[in-house]
PDB file of C-alpha atoms in Angstrom:
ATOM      1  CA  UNK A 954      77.765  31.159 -29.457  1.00  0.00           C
ATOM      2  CA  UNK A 955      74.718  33.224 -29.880  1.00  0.00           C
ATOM      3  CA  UNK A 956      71.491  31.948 -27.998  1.00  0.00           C
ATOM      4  CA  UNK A 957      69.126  30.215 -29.936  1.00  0.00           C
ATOM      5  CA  UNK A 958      65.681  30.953 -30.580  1.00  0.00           C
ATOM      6  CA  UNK A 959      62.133  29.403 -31.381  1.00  0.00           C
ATOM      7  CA  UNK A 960      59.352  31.243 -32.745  1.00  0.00           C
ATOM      8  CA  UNK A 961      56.188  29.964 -32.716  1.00  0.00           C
ATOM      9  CA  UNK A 962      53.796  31.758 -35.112  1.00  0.00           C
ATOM     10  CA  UNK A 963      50.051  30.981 -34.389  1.00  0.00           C
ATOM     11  CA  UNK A 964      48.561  33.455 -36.314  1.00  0.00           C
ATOM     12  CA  UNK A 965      46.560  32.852 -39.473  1.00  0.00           C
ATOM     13  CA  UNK A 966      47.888  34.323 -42.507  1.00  0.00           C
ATOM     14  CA  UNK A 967      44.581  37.259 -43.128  1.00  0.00           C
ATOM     15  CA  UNK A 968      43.819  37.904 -39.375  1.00  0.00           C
ATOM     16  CA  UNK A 969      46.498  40.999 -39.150  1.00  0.00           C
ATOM     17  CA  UNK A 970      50.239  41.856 -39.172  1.00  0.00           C
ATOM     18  CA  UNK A 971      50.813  39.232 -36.709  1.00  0.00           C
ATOM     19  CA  UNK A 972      51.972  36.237 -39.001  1.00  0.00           C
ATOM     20  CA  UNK A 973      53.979  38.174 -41.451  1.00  0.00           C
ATOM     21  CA  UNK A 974      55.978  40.026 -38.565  1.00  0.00           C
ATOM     22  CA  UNK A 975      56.979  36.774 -36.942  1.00  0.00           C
ATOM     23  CA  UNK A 976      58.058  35.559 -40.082  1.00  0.00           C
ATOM     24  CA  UNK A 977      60.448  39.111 -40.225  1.00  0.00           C
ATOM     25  CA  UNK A 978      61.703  38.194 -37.112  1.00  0.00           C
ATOM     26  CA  UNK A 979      62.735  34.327 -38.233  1.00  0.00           C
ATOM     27  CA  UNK A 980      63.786  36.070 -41.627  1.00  0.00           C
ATOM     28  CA  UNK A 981      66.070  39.034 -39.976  1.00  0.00           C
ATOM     29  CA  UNK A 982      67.843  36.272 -37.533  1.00  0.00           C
ATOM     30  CA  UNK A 983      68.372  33.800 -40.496  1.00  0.00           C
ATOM     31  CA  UNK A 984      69.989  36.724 -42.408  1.00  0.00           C
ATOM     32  CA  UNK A 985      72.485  37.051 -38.869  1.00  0.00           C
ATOM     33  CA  UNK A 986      73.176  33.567 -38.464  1.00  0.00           C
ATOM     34  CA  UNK A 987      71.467  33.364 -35.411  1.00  0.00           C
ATOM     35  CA  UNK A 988      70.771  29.940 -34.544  1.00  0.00           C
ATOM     36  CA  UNK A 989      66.737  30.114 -34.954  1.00  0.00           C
ATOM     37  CA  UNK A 990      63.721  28.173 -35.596  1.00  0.00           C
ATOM     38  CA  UNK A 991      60.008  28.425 -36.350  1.00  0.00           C
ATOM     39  CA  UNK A 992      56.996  26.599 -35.622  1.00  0.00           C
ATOM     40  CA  UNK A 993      53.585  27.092 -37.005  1.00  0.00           C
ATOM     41  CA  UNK A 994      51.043  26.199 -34.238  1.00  0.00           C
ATOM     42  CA  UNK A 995      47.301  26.514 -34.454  1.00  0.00           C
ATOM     43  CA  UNK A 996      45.866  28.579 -36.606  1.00  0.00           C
ATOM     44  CA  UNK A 997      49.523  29.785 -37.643  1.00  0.00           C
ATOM     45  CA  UNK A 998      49.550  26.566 -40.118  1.00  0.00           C
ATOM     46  CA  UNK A 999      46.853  28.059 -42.108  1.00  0.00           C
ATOM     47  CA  UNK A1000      49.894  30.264 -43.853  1.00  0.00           C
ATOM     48  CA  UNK A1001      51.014  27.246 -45.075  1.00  0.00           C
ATOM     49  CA  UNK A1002      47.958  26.278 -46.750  1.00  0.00           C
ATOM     50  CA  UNK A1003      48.586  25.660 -50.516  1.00  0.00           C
ATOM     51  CA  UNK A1004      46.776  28.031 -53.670  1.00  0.00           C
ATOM     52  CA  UNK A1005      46.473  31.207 -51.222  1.00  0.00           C
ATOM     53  CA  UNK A1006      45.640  34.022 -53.398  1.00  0.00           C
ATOM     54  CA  UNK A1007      46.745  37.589 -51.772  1.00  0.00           C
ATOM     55  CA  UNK A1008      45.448  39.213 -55.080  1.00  0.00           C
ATOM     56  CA  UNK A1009      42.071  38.427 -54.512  1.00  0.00           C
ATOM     57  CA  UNK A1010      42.554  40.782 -51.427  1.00  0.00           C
ATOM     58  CA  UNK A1011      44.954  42.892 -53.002  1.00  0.00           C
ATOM     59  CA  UNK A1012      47.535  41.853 -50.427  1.00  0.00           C
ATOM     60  CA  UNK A1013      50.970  40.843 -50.720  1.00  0.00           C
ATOM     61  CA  UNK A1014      50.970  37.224 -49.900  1.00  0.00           C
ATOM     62  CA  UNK A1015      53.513  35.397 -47.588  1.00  0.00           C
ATOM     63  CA  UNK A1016      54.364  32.301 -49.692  1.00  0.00           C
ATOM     64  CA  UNK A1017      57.442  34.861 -51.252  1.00  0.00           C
ATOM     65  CA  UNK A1018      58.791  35.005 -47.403  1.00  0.00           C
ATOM     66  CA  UNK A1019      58.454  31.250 -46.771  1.00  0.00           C
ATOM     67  CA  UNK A1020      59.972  30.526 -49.610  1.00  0.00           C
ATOM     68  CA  UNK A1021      62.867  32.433 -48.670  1.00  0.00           C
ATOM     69  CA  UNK A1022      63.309  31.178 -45.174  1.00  0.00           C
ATOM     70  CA  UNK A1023      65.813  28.358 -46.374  1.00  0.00           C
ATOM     71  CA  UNK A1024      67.322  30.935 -48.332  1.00  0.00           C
ATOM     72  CA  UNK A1025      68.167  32.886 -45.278  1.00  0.00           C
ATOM     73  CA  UNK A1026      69.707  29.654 -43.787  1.00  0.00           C
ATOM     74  CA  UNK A1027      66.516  28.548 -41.516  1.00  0.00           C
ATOM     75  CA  UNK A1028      66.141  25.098 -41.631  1.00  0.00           C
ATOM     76  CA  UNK A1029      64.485  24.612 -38.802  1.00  0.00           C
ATOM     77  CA  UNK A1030      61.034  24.407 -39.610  1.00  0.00           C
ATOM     78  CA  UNK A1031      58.155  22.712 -38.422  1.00  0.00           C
ATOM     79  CA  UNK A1032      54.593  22.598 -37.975  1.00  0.00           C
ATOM     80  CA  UNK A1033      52.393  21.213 -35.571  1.00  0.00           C
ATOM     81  CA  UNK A1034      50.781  17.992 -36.970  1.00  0.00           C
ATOM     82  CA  UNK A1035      47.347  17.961 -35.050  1.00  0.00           C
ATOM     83  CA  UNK A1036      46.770  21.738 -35.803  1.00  0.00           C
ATOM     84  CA  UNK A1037      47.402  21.014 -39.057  1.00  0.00           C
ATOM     85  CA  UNK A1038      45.083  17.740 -39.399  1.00  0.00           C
ATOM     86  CA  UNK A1039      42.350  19.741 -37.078  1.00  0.00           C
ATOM     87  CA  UNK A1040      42.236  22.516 -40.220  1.00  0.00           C
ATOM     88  CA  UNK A1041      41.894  20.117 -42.902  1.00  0.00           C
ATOM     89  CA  UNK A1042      45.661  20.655 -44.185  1.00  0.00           C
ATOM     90  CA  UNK A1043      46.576  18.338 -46.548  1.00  0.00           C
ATOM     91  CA  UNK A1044      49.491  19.829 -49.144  1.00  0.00           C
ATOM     92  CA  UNK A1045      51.429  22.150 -47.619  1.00  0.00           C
ATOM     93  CA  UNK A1046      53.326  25.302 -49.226  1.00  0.00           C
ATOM     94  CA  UNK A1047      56.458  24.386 -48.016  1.00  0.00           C
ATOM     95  CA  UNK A1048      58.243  21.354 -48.287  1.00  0.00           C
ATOM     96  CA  UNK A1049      61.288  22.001 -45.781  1.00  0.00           C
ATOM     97  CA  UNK A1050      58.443  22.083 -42.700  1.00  0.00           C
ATOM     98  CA  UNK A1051      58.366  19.052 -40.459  1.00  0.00           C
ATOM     99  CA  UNK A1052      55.237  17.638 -38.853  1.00  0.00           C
ATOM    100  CA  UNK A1053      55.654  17.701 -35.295  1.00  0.00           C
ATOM    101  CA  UNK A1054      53.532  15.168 -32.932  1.00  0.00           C
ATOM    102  CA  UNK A1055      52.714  17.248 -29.617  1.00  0.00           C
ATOM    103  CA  UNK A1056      55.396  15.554 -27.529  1.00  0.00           C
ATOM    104  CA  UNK A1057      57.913  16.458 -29.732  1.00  0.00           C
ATOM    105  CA  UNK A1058      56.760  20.300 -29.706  1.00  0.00           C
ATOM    106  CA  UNK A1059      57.128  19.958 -25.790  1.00  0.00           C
ATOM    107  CA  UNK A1060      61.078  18.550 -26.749  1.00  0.00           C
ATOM    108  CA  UNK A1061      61.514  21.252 -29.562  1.00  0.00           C
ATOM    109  CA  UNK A1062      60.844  24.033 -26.767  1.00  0.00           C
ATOM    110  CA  UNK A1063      62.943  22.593 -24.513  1.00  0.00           C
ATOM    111  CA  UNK A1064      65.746  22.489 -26.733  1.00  0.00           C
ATOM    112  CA  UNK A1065      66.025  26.294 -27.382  1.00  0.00           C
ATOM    113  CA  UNK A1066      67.113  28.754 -25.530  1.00  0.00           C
ATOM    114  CA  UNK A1067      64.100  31.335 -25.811  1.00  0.00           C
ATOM    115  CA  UNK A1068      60.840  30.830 -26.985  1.00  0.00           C
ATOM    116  CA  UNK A1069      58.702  33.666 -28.671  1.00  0.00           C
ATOM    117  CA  UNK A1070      55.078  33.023 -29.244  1.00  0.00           C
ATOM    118  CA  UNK A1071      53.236  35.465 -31.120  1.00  0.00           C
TER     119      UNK A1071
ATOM    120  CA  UNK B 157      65.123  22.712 -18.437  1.00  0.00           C
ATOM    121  CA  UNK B 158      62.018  24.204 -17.550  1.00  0.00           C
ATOM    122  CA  UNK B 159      59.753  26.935 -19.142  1.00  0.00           C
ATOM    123  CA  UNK B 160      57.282  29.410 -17.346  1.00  0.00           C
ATOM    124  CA  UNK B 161      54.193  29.768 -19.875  1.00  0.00           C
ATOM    125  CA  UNK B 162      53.045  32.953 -19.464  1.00  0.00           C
ATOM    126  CA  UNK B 163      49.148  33.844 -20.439  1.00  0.00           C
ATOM    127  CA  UNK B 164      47.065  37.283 -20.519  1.00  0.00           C
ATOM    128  CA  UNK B 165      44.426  36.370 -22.601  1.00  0.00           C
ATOM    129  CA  UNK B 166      40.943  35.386 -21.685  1.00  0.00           C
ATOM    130  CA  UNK B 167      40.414  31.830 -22.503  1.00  0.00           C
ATOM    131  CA  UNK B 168      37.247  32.086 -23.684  1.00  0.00           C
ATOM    132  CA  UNK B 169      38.131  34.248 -26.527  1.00  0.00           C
ATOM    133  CA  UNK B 170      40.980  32.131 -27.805  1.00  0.00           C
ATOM    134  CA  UNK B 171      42.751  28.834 -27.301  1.00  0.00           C
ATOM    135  CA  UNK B 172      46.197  29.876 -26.260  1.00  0.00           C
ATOM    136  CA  UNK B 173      45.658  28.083 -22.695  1.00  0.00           C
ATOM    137  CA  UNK B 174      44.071  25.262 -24.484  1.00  0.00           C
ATOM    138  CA  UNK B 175      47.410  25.402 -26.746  1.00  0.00           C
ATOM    139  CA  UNK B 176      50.152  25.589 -23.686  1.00  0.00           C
ATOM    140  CA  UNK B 177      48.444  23.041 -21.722  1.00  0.00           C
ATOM    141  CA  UNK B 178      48.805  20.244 -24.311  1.00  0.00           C
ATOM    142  CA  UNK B 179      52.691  21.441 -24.948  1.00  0.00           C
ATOM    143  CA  UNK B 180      53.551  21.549 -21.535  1.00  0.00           C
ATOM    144  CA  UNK B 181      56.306  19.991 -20.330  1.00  0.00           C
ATOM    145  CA  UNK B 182      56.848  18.363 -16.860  1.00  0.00           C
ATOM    146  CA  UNK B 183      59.214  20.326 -15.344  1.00  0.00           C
ATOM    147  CA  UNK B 184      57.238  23.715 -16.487  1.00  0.00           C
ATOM    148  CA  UNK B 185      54.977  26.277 -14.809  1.00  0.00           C
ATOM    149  CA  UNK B 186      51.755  28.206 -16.188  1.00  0.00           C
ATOM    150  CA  UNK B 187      51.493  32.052 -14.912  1.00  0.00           C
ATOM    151  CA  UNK B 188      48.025  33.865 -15.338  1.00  0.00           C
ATOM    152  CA  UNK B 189      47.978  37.275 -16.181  1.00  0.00           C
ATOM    153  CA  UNK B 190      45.791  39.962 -16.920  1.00  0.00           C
ATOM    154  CA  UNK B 191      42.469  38.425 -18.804  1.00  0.00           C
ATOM    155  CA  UNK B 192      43.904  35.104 -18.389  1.00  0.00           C
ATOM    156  CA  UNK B 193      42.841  35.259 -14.754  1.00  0.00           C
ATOM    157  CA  UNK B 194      39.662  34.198 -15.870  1.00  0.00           C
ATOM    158  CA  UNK B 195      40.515  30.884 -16.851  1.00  0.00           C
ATOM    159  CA  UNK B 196      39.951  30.550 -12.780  1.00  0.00           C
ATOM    160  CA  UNK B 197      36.311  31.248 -13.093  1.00  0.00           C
ATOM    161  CA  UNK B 198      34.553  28.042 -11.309  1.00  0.00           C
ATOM    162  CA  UNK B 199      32.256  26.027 -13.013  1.00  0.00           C
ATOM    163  CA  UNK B 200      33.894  26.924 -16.551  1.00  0.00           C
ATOM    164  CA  UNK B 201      36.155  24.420 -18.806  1.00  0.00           C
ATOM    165  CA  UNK B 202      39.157  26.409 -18.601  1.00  0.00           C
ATOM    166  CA  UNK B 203      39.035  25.543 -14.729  1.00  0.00           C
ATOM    167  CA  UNK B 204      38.380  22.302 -14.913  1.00  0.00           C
ATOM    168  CA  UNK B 205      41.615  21.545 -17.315  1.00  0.00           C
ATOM    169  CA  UNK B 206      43.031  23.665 -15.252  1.00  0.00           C
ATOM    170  CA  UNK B 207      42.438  21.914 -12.003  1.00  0.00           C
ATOM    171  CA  UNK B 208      42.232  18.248 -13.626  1.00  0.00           C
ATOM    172  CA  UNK B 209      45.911  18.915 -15.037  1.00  0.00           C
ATOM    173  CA  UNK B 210      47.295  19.342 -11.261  1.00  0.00           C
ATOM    174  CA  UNK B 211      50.483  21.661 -12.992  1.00  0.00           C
ATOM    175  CA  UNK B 212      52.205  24.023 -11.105  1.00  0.00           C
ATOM    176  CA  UNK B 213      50.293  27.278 -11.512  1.00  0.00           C
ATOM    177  CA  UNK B 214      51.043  30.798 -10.578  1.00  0.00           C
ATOM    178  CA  UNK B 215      48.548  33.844 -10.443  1.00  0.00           C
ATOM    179  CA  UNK B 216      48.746  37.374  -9.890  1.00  0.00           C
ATOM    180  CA  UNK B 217      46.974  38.592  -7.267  1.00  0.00           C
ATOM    181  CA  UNK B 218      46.130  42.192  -8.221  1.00  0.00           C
ATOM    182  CA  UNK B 219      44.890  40.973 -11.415  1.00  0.00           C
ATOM    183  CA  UNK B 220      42.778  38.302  -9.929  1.00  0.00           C
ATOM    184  CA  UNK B 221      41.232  40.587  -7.469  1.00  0.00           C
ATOM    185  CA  UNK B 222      40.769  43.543 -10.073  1.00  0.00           C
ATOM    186  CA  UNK B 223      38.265  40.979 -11.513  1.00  0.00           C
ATOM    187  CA  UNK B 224      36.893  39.528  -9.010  1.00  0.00           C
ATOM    188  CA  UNK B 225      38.238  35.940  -9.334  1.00  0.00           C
ATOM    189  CA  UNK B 226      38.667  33.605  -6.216  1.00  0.00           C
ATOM    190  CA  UNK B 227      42.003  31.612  -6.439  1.00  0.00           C
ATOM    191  CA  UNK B 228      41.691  27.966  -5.254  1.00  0.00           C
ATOM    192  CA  UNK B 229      43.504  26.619  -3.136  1.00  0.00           C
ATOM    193  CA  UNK B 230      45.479  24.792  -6.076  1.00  0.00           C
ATOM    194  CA  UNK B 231      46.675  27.572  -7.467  1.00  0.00           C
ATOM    195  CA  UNK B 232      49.626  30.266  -5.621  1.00  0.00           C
ATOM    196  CA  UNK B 233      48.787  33.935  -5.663  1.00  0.00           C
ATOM    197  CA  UNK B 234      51.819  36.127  -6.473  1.00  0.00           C
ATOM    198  CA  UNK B 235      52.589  39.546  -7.131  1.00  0.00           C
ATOM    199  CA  UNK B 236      54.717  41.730  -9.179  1.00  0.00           C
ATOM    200  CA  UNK B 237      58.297  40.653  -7.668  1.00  0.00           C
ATOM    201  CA  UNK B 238      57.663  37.151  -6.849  1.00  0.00           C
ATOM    202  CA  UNK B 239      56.841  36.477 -10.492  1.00  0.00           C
ATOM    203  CA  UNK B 240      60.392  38.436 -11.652  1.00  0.00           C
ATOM    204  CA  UNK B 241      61.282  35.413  -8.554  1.00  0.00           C
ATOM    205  CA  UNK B 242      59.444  33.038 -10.261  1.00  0.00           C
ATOM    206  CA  UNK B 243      61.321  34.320 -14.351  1.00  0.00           C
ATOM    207  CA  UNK B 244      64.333  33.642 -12.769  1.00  0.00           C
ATOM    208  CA  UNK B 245      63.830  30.114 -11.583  1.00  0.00           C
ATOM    209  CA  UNK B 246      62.678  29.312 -14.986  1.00  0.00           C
ATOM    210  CA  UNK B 247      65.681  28.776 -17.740  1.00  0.00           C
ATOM    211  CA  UNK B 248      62.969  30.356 -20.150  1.00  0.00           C
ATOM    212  CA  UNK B 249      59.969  32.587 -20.152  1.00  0.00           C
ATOM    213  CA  UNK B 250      57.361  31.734 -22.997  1.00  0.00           C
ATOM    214  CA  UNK B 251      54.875  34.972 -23.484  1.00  0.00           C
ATOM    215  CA  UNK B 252      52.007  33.733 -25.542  1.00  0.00           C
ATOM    216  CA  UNK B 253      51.383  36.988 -26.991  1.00  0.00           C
TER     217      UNK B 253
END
């Protein structure tokens, strides 16, 4: 049984490479099987944020990737609820994440078997 | 099961301490690395959560004293092969990168 991993992406989705390479990581173990799971944590919920327009910064935009993380067989998805609420978040771009209170982030940690924040 | 949070950024650039410290779990441990060292600066909010919070916190030394920081007494200095100790004694190590 291969260990199973959390990332937690708290990057927002225009600051840099960093949100769109965690996402290749959660996408590249999906693809594998691996037993993996992703969290979006501070400003990281901000990718979810519904109506993003990459064109207007003639960027290719993430909502493609999220979309496909079910796809790739990750289903464990969540997002922290207060980060969330803190940015004004109301619709999200993807239905599949769960709101997580913070003591159940401290639980979801717990339960894997390595943690990646990035 | 218990994680060792591991920080190197200065906390007054970012909120990744502010972040671990409200997912923390009981059983975990906080190391400060590099620019987070000066999350030890007295008189500043980072130290104050960090020394109202009472959690089990680990700093290294040579990074601490490159910069001038004073580690309280509520806080262990360690170096370079006490925290590979200290990784071990952990099930997980969480880098906030």
């Amino acid at each position: 049984m291969p260990k199973s991993v959390l990332i937690i992406s708290r990057q927002s989705p225009w600051s840099g490479p960093g949100a769109r390479e965690a996402l290749d990581i959660v996408l590249a173990g999906g693809a594998f099987d691996l037993p993996i799971g992703l969290l979006f944590l501070d400003d990281g919920v901000l990718q979810l944020a519904a109506g993003q327009n990459a064109k207007a910064l003639q960027q290719k935009d993430l909502s493609a990737n999220l979309q496909a993380l079910p796809m790739f067989g990750v289903e464990e998805l969540f997002y922290c609820a207060e980060s969330a609420n803190a940015r004004g978040l109301g619709k999200l771009s993807l239905d599949e994440a769960q709101p997580l209170a913070t003591e159940h982030i401290t639980a979801l940690i717990d339960r894997y078997d390595q943690v990646i924040t990035l | 099961m218990s994680t060792l949070h591991v920080l190197s950024h200065s906390p007054f650039g970012d909120n990744r301490l502010s972040s671990c410290l409200r997912l923390l779990g009981s059983a975990d441990a906080v190391l400060l690395s590099g620019d987070a060292v000066y999350a030890l600066q007295p008189d500043t909010a980072p130290f104050s959560a960090l020394q109202e919070r009472k959690i089990d916190l680990f700093v290294l030394v040579e990074d601490a004293q490159a910069r001038a920081i004073a580690i309280p007494d509520w806080a262990k200095a360690i170096d370079y092969p006490a925290f590979v100790e200290l990784s071990i004694h952990h099930a997980k190590v969480n880098s906030w990168l």
